[in-house]
C-alpha cells in the first residue's frame, strides 16, 4: 500500500462499494471533515497550565493568580498582607490599570491546601482566577516577552505558539479575511472582553479567545506587537537541512517547507498515482491541490519536505494544529516509497510536537495502509488504536519523548479499541 495517511472521517470498509459510490461517499466525508477544521489552533499543552504543578520542599505549590482590586491607596497592600498571613510567598507581580480598577497578576508559592480565592475575596479582590504554575513561569515578564519575540523572528510558524505562551491558556485560530459571517478587523485590531482579533500578516484574521478571563489592554498591546513584528519580518522559515543516506545508498535532504514550495508540491502531486493521492486526501484526486496552500502555511502548523539532490520534492510531512489536538500526515511520491522517507519525516514531526509541548499526536489512515501503520509503530512510543467508521486513528502519546530526546526503542503500551 502507499506510504501515506488519509483523513479522519472515511467511509466504512466493511462492505464493498462500487467505484462511483465509494468516490462520492469519500468526497462528502472529506469535505465535511475539512470544513470543521478550517480554524486550526496550536496545542493546548504548551503554556504551563496543562503541566503538572511544581511542588517545592515543605509541600508548597506554585500558582498563577489574577484578581481585580480598586485602584485606590492601600488596596494592593491589604491584599498582600492577607497573603502574607497565610505564609504565601509573592514571587512576581504585574499590574494592569483599568480606570477605576486594577488587575493584579501574581506568581505565588503557597502552602499545599491554601484557599487563595477565599483569602483574596476577604481582602477586597474580585473576579479572582487561579491556575497551577511551574518553573517556566518564574522567568520575569520582560525576559519572557523578549524570548518569544526572538523565537517568532526566527520562524513564522512560531507566532501562534508564542501568542499562547504570552497569554496563557487560550485558543488561537487563523481565519481567512473573507470568512463567512465575519466582520472587518481594523489595522490596529480589536479587544472585546475575552476575545482579541488581530489582522494577520497575510491578510486574514488571528482570533485569540479564552473563557471567563478578560484580556487586559496590556496583554492586547503585547499580542499586537508580536503580530506586527511578524508582519515586518515577512515570510521566513529556518533554512537548515539534513542530508540523509537511504538504505540502498542514495541520499535525500530534509528541510522545512512553506507556501514558497507550492509549485514543487504540485509537481510532486502530478507524479503521484491516483491511489496515493486518494489515500492521502481521501477524496477526488483532482481536489488534492486545493489544500496545499493551507497545508503549507506556517499559520496552521509545520511542514517538512524530503528533497533529492537535484532539488525535486518527493515527500511532505505535515504537523497540523487541529483545535487542541495535533495531527501528523504524510505523502511520499510512489517511486520513493518504502525507502524509509516517511518514517524519517514522521520521527522528526513527532520530535517537533514534543518540543512544542504536545501531549500526543494522531494519524488517520486505514489498516490496509501498512506503510503508515509501520511508521507509527516504529516511533517506539505508546500507541492507541481506534476505529472511526472504518477509519483507523493511531494516537501516539509523547510523554516518553522528553525523557529520551527523540523517539527510540519500542515501549509496550499499545491498546486496541473503539471510541
Tab-separated table of C-alpha atoms in Angstrom:
chain	number	residue	atom	x	y	z
A	1	UNK	CA	0.000	0.000	0.000
A	2	UNK	CA	1.062	3.636	-0.373
A	3	UNK	CA	3.185	5.298	2.303
A	4	UNK	CA	0.579	7.950	3.074
A	5	UNK	CA	-2.190	8.822	5.504
A	6	UNK	CA	-5.766	9.741	4.830
A	7	UNK	CA	-8.272	11.847	6.737
A	8	UNK	CA	-10.367	11.138	9.787
A	9	UNK	CA	-13.917	10.544	8.615
A	10	UNK	CA	-13.583	7.991	5.793
A	11	UNK	CA	-16.325	5.665	4.623
A	12	UNK	CA	-16.850	2.211	6.173
A	13	UNK	CA	-14.690	-0.577	4.894
A	14	UNK	CA	-16.975	-3.428	5.983
A	15	UNK	CA	-18.873	-3.589	2.706
A	16	UNK	CA	-17.949	-3.418	-0.946
A	17	UNK	CA	-18.805	-0.200	-2.764
A	18	UNK	CA	-18.775	0.305	-6.497
A	19	UNK	CA	-16.115	2.873	-7.546
A	20	UNK	CA	-18.520	5.752	-8.228
A	21	UNK	CA	-20.376	5.280	-4.947
A	22	UNK	CA	-17.132	4.978	-2.997
A	23	UNK	CA	-15.689	8.146	-4.523
A	24	UNK	CA	-18.821	10.166	-3.779
A	25	UNK	CA	-19.005	8.899	-0.215
A	26	UNK	CA	-15.329	9.589	0.461
A	27	UNK	CA	-15.549	13.066	-1.075
A	28	UNK	CA	-18.567	14.043	1.022
A	29	UNK	CA	-16.961	12.782	4.212
A	30	UNK	CA	-13.693	14.527	3.480
A	31	UNK	CA	-15.219	17.920	2.651
A	32	UNK	CA	-17.313	17.809	5.821
A	33	UNK	CA	-14.206	16.986	7.817
A	34	UNK	CA	-12.198	19.785	6.208
A	35	UNK	CA	-14.951	22.353	6.809
A	36	UNK	CA	-14.928	21.525	10.521
A	37	UNK	CA	-11.192	22.126	10.860
A	38	UNK	CA	-10.881	25.453	8.997
A	39	UNK	CA	-9.720	27.133	12.184
A	40	UNK	CA	-6.532	25.379	13.261
A	41	UNK	CA	-5.012	26.207	16.619
A	42	UNK	CA	-1.760	25.354	18.337
A	43	UNK	CA	-1.729	22.661	21.000
A	44	UNK	CA	-3.142	23.430	24.421
A	45	UNK	CA	-0.250	21.826	26.267
A	46	UNK	CA	2.450	24.436	25.715
A	47	UNK	CA	1.599	27.089	28.301
A	48	UNK	CA	2.431	25.585	31.648
A	49	UNK	CA	-1.233	25.435	32.592
A	50	UNK	CA	-1.552	21.844	31.433
A	51	UNK	CA	1.667	20.698	33.067
A	52	UNK	CA	1.769	19.067	36.493
A	53	UNK	CA	2.159	21.590	39.300
A	54	UNK	CA	5.583	22.192	40.777
A	55	UNK	CA	5.900	21.325	44.429
A	56	UNK	CA	8.797	22.671	46.465
A	57	UNK	CA	10.116	21.491	49.808
A	58	UNK	CA	7.572	21.686	52.611
A	59	UNK	CA	4.541	20.961	50.442
A	60	UNK	CA	4.324	24.342	48.719
A	61	UNK	CA	2.839	24.802	45.246
A	62	UNK	CA	3.376	27.396	42.533
A	63	UNK	CA	0.268	29.307	41.445
A	64	UNK	CA	-0.583	31.947	38.907
A	65	UNK	CA	-3.326	34.209	40.228
A	66	UNK	CA	-5.170	37.172	38.779
A	67	UNK	CA	-7.592	39.372	40.689
A	68	UNK	CA	-9.226	42.794	40.355
A	69	UNK	CA	-8.950	45.418	43.112
A	70	UNK	CA	-9.986	49.060	43.395
A	71	UNK	CA	-7.381	51.495	42.102
A	72	UNK	CA	-7.036	53.344	45.383
A	73	UNK	CA	-4.278	53.762	48.018
A	74	UNK	CA	-3.829	50.747	50.270
A	75	UNK	CA	-5.862	48.256	48.190
A	76	UNK	CA	-2.853	46.299	46.994
A	77	UNK	CA	-1.194	46.481	50.421
A	78	UNK	CA	-4.289	44.950	52.031
A	79	UNK	CA	-4.220	42.106	49.532
A	80	UNK	CA	-0.519	41.412	50.058
A	81	UNK	CA	-0.931	41.491	53.835
A	82	UNK	CA	-3.696	38.877	53.616
A	83	UNK	CA	-1.464	36.621	51.526
A	84	UNK	CA	1.458	37.084	53.908
A	85	UNK	CA	-0.781	35.997	56.786
A	86	UNK	CA	-1.218	32.654	55.034
A	87	UNK	CA	2.561	32.335	54.502
A	88	UNK	CA	2.144	32.851	50.763
A	89	UNK	CA	5.332	33.977	49.021
A	90	UNK	CA	4.769	36.551	46.241
A	91	UNK	CA	7.375	35.780	43.588
A	92	UNK	CA	6.301	38.318	40.987
A	93	UNK	CA	3.573	40.893	40.430
A	94	UNK	CA	2.271	42.705	37.369
A	95	UNK	CA	-0.405	45.399	37.464
A	96	UNK	CA	-2.806	46.278	34.657
A	97	UNK	CA	-4.641	49.605	35.261
A	98	UNK	CA	-8.271	49.630	34.101
A	99	UNK	CA	-9.735	53.031	35.025
A	100	UNK	CA	-11.243	52.721	38.495
A	101	UNK	CA	-9.884	49.181	38.943
A	102	UNK	CA	-6.541	47.438	38.603
A	103	UNK	CA	-5.960	43.845	37.548
A	104	UNK	CA	-3.098	42.373	39.565
A	105	UNK	CA	-1.367	39.267	38.268
A	106	UNK	CA	0.715	37.260	40.753
A	107	UNK	CA	3.087	34.321	40.675
A	108	UNK	CA	2.814	32.765	44.126
A	109	UNK	CA	4.263	29.947	46.176
A	110	UNK	CA	1.618	28.842	48.661
A	111	UNK	CA	1.434	26.051	51.229
A	112	UNK	CA	-0.454	22.993	49.990
A	113	UNK	CA	-4.203	23.361	50.538
A	114	UNK	CA	-4.257	27.169	50.817
A	115	UNK	CA	-7.621	28.659	49.798
A	116	UNK	CA	-6.299	31.576	47.798
A	117	UNK	CA	-9.648	32.652	46.358
A	118	UNK	CA	-11.291	32.954	49.784
A	119	UNK	CA	-8.364	34.914	51.212
A	120	UNK	CA	-8.245	37.321	48.297
A	121	UNK	CA	-12.011	37.833	48.366
A	122	UNK	CA	-11.899	38.827	52.041
A	123	UNK	CA	-9.101	41.281	51.229
A	124	UNK	CA	-11.115	43.080	48.553
A	125	UNK	CA	-10.208	41.129	45.428
A	126	UNK	CA	-12.864	40.277	42.857
A	127	UNK	CA	-13.085	38.115	39.715
A	128	UNK	CA	-10.193	36.034	41.022
A	129	UNK	CA	-8.669	33.398	38.748
A	130	UNK	CA	-6.018	30.841	39.716
A	131	UNK	CA	-4.039	28.235	37.804
A	132	UNK	CA	-1.217	25.900	38.758
A	133	UNK	CA	2.167	27.167	37.549
A	134	UNK	CA	5.570	25.585	37.047
A	135	UNK	CA	9.221	26.623	36.858
A	136	UNK	CA	8.777	28.098	33.362
A	137	UNK	CA	6.623	30.846	34.903
A	138	UNK	CA	9.484	32.004	37.136
A	139	UNK	CA	11.033	33.919	34.221
A	140	UNK	CA	10.179	37.620	34.571
A	141	UNK	CA	7.728	39.100	32.057
A	142	UNK	CA	10.163	41.332	30.063
A	143	UNK	CA	12.605	38.444	29.598
A	144	UNK	CA	9.802	36.109	28.564
A	145	UNK	CA	8.407	38.585	26.031
A	146	UNK	CA	11.850	39.195	24.525
A	147	UNK	CA	12.399	35.449	24.260
A	148	UNK	CA	9.078	34.987	22.480
A	149	UNK	CA	9.923	37.840	20.094
A	150	UNK	CA	13.259	36.210	19.246
A	151	UNK	CA	11.521	32.864	18.723
A	152	UNK	CA	8.970	34.459	16.390
A	153	UNK	CA	11.681	36.316	14.476
A	154	UNK	CA	13.403	33.055	13.591
A	155	UNK	CA	10.348	31.162	12.366
A	156	UNK	CA	6.941	32.394	11.190
A	157	UNK	CA	5.367	29.123	12.369
A	158	UNK	CA	6.190	30.094	15.962
A	159	UNK	CA	3.731	33.022	16.088
A	160	UNK	CA	0.651	31.047	17.255
A	161	UNK	CA	2.689	29.205	19.893
A	162	UNK	CA	4.357	32.427	21.066
A	163	UNK	CA	0.949	34.072	21.462
A	164	UNK	CA	-0.261	31.154	23.536
A	165	UNK	CA	2.752	31.266	25.827
A	166	UNK	CA	2.354	35.032	26.140
A	167	UNK	CA	-1.345	34.954	27.007
A	168	UNK	CA	-1.695	31.665	28.881
A	169	UNK	CA	-4.361	29.042	28.306
A	170	UNK	CA	-6.383	30.176	25.309
A	171	UNK	CA	-7.495	29.166	21.837
A	172	UNK	CA	-5.776	30.769	18.853
A	173	UNK	CA	-7.211	30.404	15.371
A	174	UNK	CA	-6.300	31.783	11.958
A	175	UNK	CA	-9.203	32.553	9.652
A	176	UNK	CA	-9.456	33.908	6.105
A	177	UNK	CA	-10.128	37.623	5.767
A	178	UNK	CA	-13.402	36.825	3.975
A	179	UNK	CA	-14.690	34.247	6.454
A	180	UNK	CA	-18.466	33.853	6.337
A	181	UNK	CA	-20.247	35.962	8.943
A	182	UNK	CA	-17.048	37.704	9.972
A	183	UNK	CA	-16.725	41.458	10.251
A	184	UNK	CA	-13.781	43.554	9.144
A	185	UNK	CA	-10.982	43.920	11.677
A	186	UNK	CA	-9.225	47.307	11.728
A	187	UNK	CA	-5.474	47.506	11.265
A	188	UNK	CA	-4.944	48.071	14.996
A	189	UNK	CA	-7.067	45.039	15.935
A	190	UNK	CA	-9.990	44.648	18.324
A	191	UNK	CA	-10.161	43.887	22.055
A	192	UNK	CA	-13.542	42.526	23.143
A	193	UNK	CA	-13.508	41.232	26.706
A	194	UNK	CA	-12.302	37.606	26.361
A	195	UNK	CA	-11.538	37.864	22.623
A	196	UNK	CA	-8.676	39.541	20.742
A	197	UNK	CA	-8.850	39.948	16.962
A	198	UNK	CA	-5.744	40.954	15.051
A	199	UNK	CA	-5.022	41.415	11.365
A	200	UNK	CA	-2.790	38.573	10.248
A	201	UNK	CA	0.286	39.484	8.172
A	202	UNK	CA	-1.023	37.509	5.171
A	203	UNK	CA	-4.367	39.351	5.264
A	204	UNK	CA	-6.505	37.010	7.371
A	205	UNK	CA	-7.583	37.357	10.972
A	206	UNK	CA	-5.952	35.887	14.091
A	207	UNK	CA	-8.510	35.297	16.840
A	208	UNK	CA	-7.398	34.699	20.427
A	209	UNK	CA	-10.045	33.612	22.903
A	210	UNK	CA	-10.092	32.317	26.450
A	211	UNK	CA	-13.089	31.540	28.647
A	212	UNK	CA	-14.029	33.619	31.683
A	213	UNK	CA	-10.814	35.676	31.882
A	214	UNK	CA	-10.937	39.043	30.053
A	215	UNK	CA	-7.802	40.268	28.330
A	216	UNK	CA	-6.246	43.460	29.608
A	217	UNK	CA	-5.088	46.348	27.408
A	218	UNK	CA	-1.504	45.414	28.304
A	219	UNK	CA	-1.969	41.864	27.036
A	220	UNK	CA	-3.642	43.189	23.894
A	221	UNK	CA	-0.717	45.557	23.246
A	222	UNK	CA	1.840	42.759	23.699
A	223	UNK	CA	-0.033	40.410	21.371
A	224	UNK	CA	-0.376	43.146	18.751
A	225	UNK	CA	3.350	43.919	18.994
A	226	UNK	CA	4.213	40.261	18.310
A	227	UNK	CA	1.928	40.162	15.275
A	228	UNK	CA	3.376	43.456	13.979
A	229	UNK	CA	6.887	42.054	14.351
A	230	UNK	CA	5.848	39.012	12.366
A	231	UNK	CA	4.381	41.218	9.617
A	232	UNK	CA	7.516	43.390	9.359
A	233	UNK	CA	9.832	40.390	9.047
A	234	UNK	CA	7.765	38.762	6.300
A	235	UNK	CA	7.692	35.046	5.359
A	236	UNK	CA	10.560	33.076	6.891
A	237	UNK	CA	11.389	29.553	7.992
A	238	UNK	CA	14.648	28.041	9.272
A	239	UNK	CA	16.749	27.210	6.210
A	240	UNK	CA	18.850	24.432	7.653
A	241	UNK	CA	18.641	20.948	6.172
A	242	UNK	CA	19.885	17.471	6.996
A	243	UNK	CA	21.288	15.114	4.359
A	244	UNK	CA	20.244	11.504	4.916
A	245	UNK	CA	21.667	8.354	3.338
A	246	UNK	CA	18.950	5.905	2.322
A	247	UNK	CA	19.372	2.143	2.894
A	248	UNK	CA	20.117	1.494	-0.797
A	249	UNK	CA	22.804	4.178	-0.792
A	250	UNK	CA	21.002	7.199	-2.265
A	251	UNK	CA	20.750	10.497	-0.391
A	252	UNK	CA	17.938	12.936	0.304
A	253	UNK	CA	17.750	16.100	2.366
A	254	UNK	CA	15.025	17.021	4.840
A	255	UNK	CA	14.146	20.672	5.381
A	256	UNK	CA	11.304	22.918	6.449
A	257	UNK	CA	8.827	23.919	3.745
A	258	UNK	CA	6.189	26.613	3.383
A	259	UNK	CA	3.988	28.223	0.730
A	260	UNK	CA	7.100	29.056	-1.281
A	261	UNK	CA	7.223	25.339	-2.087
A	262	UNK	CA	3.706	25.304	-3.521
A	263	UNK	CA	4.847	24.774	-7.131
A	264	UNK	CA	7.203	21.933	-6.173
A	265	UNK	CA	4.460	20.267	-4.121
A	266	UNK	CA	2.037	20.430	-7.041
A	267	UNK	CA	4.645	18.904	-9.329
A	268	UNK	CA	5.047	16.056	-6.837
A	269	UNK	CA	1.265	15.533	-6.921
A	270	UNK	CA	1.448	15.207	-10.695
A	271	UNK	CA	3.992	12.388	-10.319
A	272	UNK	CA	1.914	10.564	-7.678
A	273	UNK	CA	-0.541	7.863	-8.610
A	274	UNK	CA	-4.252	8.393	-8.146
A	275	UNK	CA	-4.250	5.781	-5.365
A	276	UNK	CA	-1.559	7.633	-3.417
A	277	UNK	CA	-3.449	10.931	-3.649
A	278	UNK	CA	-6.782	9.298	-2.811
A	279	UNK	CA	-5.394	7.667	0.311
A	280	UNK	CA	-3.732	10.886	1.458
A	281	UNK	CA	-6.604	13.308	0.800
A	282	UNK	CA	-9.494	10.826	0.827
A	283	UNK	CA	-11.411	12.491	-1.934
A	284	UNK	CA	-11.368	13.049	-5.680
A	285	UNK	CA	-7.819	13.140	-6.994
A	286	UNK	CA	-8.475	16.467	-8.678
A	287	UNK	CA	-9.086	18.103	-5.287
A	288	UNK	CA	-5.634	17.305	-3.905
A	289	UNK	CA	-4.024	20.593	-4.994
A	290	UNK	CA	-6.803	22.635	-3.368
A	291	UNK	CA	-5.466	22.047	0.121
A	292	UNK	CA	-1.756	22.558	-0.477
A	293	UNK	CA	-1.687	26.304	0.197
A	294	UNK	CA	-3.411	25.698	3.534
A	295	UNK	CA	-1.242	22.732	4.470
A	296	UNK	CA	1.986	24.578	3.667
A	297	UNK	CA	1.044	27.721	5.594
A	298	UNK	CA	3.019	28.157	8.837
A	299	UNK	CA	-0.148	29.538	10.441
A	300	UNK	CA	-1.632	26.047	10.651
A	301	UNK	CA	1.403	24.003	11.622
A	302	UNK	CA	4.755	22.934	10.242
A	303	UNK	CA	5.754	21.112	7.071
A	304	UNK	CA	8.872	19.084	6.289
A	305	UNK	CA	9.954	18.334	2.723
A	306	UNK	CA	12.103	15.433	1.540
A	307	UNK	CA	14.170	16.602	-1.434
A	308	UNK	CA	16.522	14.858	-3.835
A	309	UNK	CA	19.989	16.129	-4.716
A	310	UNK	CA	18.518	17.622	-7.893
A	311	UNK	CA	16.054	19.672	-5.842
A	312	UNK	CA	12.908	17.638	-6.555
A	313	UNK	CA	10.460	17.328	-3.642
A	314	UNK	CA	9.495	13.658	-3.235
A	315	UNK	CA	7.772	13.687	0.146
A	316	UNK	CA	5.895	16.019	2.506
A	317	UNK	CA	5.180	15.616	6.189
A	318	UNK	CA	2.690	17.885	7.960
A	319	UNK	CA	2.271	18.681	11.656
A	320	UNK	CA	-1.164	20.329	11.858
A	321	UNK	CA	-2.830	22.133	14.736
A	322	UNK	CA	-6.339	20.642	14.976
A	323	UNK	CA	-8.050	22.527	17.789
A	324	UNK	CA	-6.466	21.201	20.964
A	325	UNK	CA	-5.113	18.150	19.130
A	326	UNK	CA	-2.191	17.718	16.768
A	327	UNK	CA	-2.319	15.687	13.569
A	328	UNK	CA	0.567	14.216	11.599
A	329	UNK	CA	0.131	13.432	7.903
A	330	UNK	CA	2.469	12.143	5.204
A	331	UNK	CA	2.562	11.764	1.453
A	332	UNK	CA	5.516	10.234	-0.408
A	333	UNK	CA	5.847	10.009	-4.186
A	334	UNK	CA	5.244	6.455	-5.424
A	335	UNK	CA	8.750	5.907	-6.813
A	336	UNK	CA	10.260	6.860	-3.431
A	337	UNK	CA	8.002	4.856	-1.145
A	338	UNK	CA	9.300	2.073	1.120
A	339	UNK	CA	12.749	3.635	1.419
A	340	UNK	CA	12.330	4.968	4.955
A	341	UNK	CA	11.472	8.532	3.897
A	342	UNK	CA	8.033	8.517	5.505
A	343	UNK	CA	9.428	7.109	8.749
A	344	UNK	CA	12.144	9.781	8.825
A	345	UNK	CA	9.659	12.597	8.262
A	346	UNK	CA	7.321	11.200	10.906
A	347	UNK	CA	10.081	10.861	13.507
A	348	UNK	CA	11.081	14.496	13.028
A	349	UNK	CA	7.493	15.749	13.146
A	350	UNK	CA	6.865	13.916	16.406
A	351	UNK	CA	10.050	15.385	17.900
A	352	UNK	CA	8.820	18.870	16.912
A	353	UNK	CA	5.451	18.213	18.524
A	354	UNK	CA	7.120	17.093	21.754
A	355	UNK	CA	9.304	20.211	21.826
A	356	UNK	CA	6.170	22.350	21.471
A	357	UNK	CA	4.536	20.707	24.467
A	358	UNK	CA	2.051	18.456	22.674
A	359	UNK	CA	0.851	15.591	24.842
A	360	UNK	CA	0.031	13.404	21.847
A	361	UNK	CA	-0.277	13.325	18.075
A	362	UNK	CA	-2.641	11.327	15.900
A	363	UNK	CA	-2.506	9.969	12.376
A	364	UNK	CA	-5.539	8.942	10.346
A	365	UNK	CA	-5.232	6.020	7.965
A	366	UNK	CA	-6.631	2.563	7.199
A	367	UNK	CA	-5.477	-0.793	8.490
A	368	UNK	CA	-4.515	-1.690	4.913
A	369	UNK	CA	-2.036	1.183	4.788
A	370	UNK	CA	0.781	-0.922	6.188
A	371	UNK	CA	3.423	1.722	5.471
A	372	UNK	CA	1.842	4.325	7.753
A	373	UNK	CA	0.978	1.779	10.420
A	374	UNK	CA	4.583	0.538	10.427
A	375	UNK	CA	5.922	4.101	10.603
A	376	UNK	CA	3.788	4.870	13.655
A	377	UNK	CA	4.833	1.619	15.333
A	378	UNK	CA	8.455	2.412	14.525
A	379	UNK	CA	8.299	5.547	16.699
A	380	UNK	CA	8.677	3.320	19.743
A	381	UNK	CA	6.019	5.271	21.648
A	382	UNK	CA	2.853	4.131	23.445
A	383	UNK	CA	0.107	3.899	20.818
A	384	UNK	CA	-3.692	3.853	20.959
A	385	UNK	CA	-5.669	2.379	18.061
A	386	UNK	CA	-9.275	3.432	17.424
A	387	UNK	CA	-11.730	2.667	14.651
A	388	UNK	CA	-13.976	5.514	13.500
A	389	UNK	CA	-16.427	4.492	10.774
A	390	UNK	CA	-13.896	2.099	9.305
A	391	UNK	CA	-11.008	4.568	9.506
A	392	UNK	CA	-8.048	3.753	11.729
A	393	UNK	CA	-6.878	6.561	14.027
A	394	UNK	CA	-3.490	5.922	15.658
A	395	UNK	CA	-2.571	8.187	18.565
A	396	UNK	CA	0.991	8.370	19.882
A	397	UNK	CA	1.462	9.562	23.444
A	398	UNK	CA	4.531	11.788	23.705
A	399	UNK	CA	5.200	11.668	27.436
A	400	UNK	CA	8.119	9.330	26.747
A	401	UNK	CA	9.754	11.590	24.143
A	402	UNK	CA	11.016	14.208	26.593
A	403	UNK	CA	12.911	11.635	28.586
A	404	UNK	CA	14.609	10.133	25.529
A	405	UNK	CA	15.092	13.287	23.478
A	406	UNK	CA	13.899	11.573	20.275
A	407	UNK	CA	11.728	8.523	19.630
A	408	UNK	CA	13.795	5.428	20.137
A	409	UNK	CA	13.257	1.873	21.271
A	410	UNK	CA	9.769	0.496	21.330
A	411	UNK	CA	7.734	0.656	24.515
A	412	UNK	CA	4.909	-1.684	25.448
A	413	UNK	CA	1.809	0.459	25.747
A	414	UNK	CA	-0.488	-0.199	22.819
A	415	UNK	CA	-4.147	-0.945	23.064
A	416	UNK	CA	-6.841	-1.541	20.501
A	417	UNK	CA	-10.410	-0.333	20.905
A	418	UNK	CA	-13.268	1.721	19.617
A	419	UNK	CA	-14.168	5.238	20.765
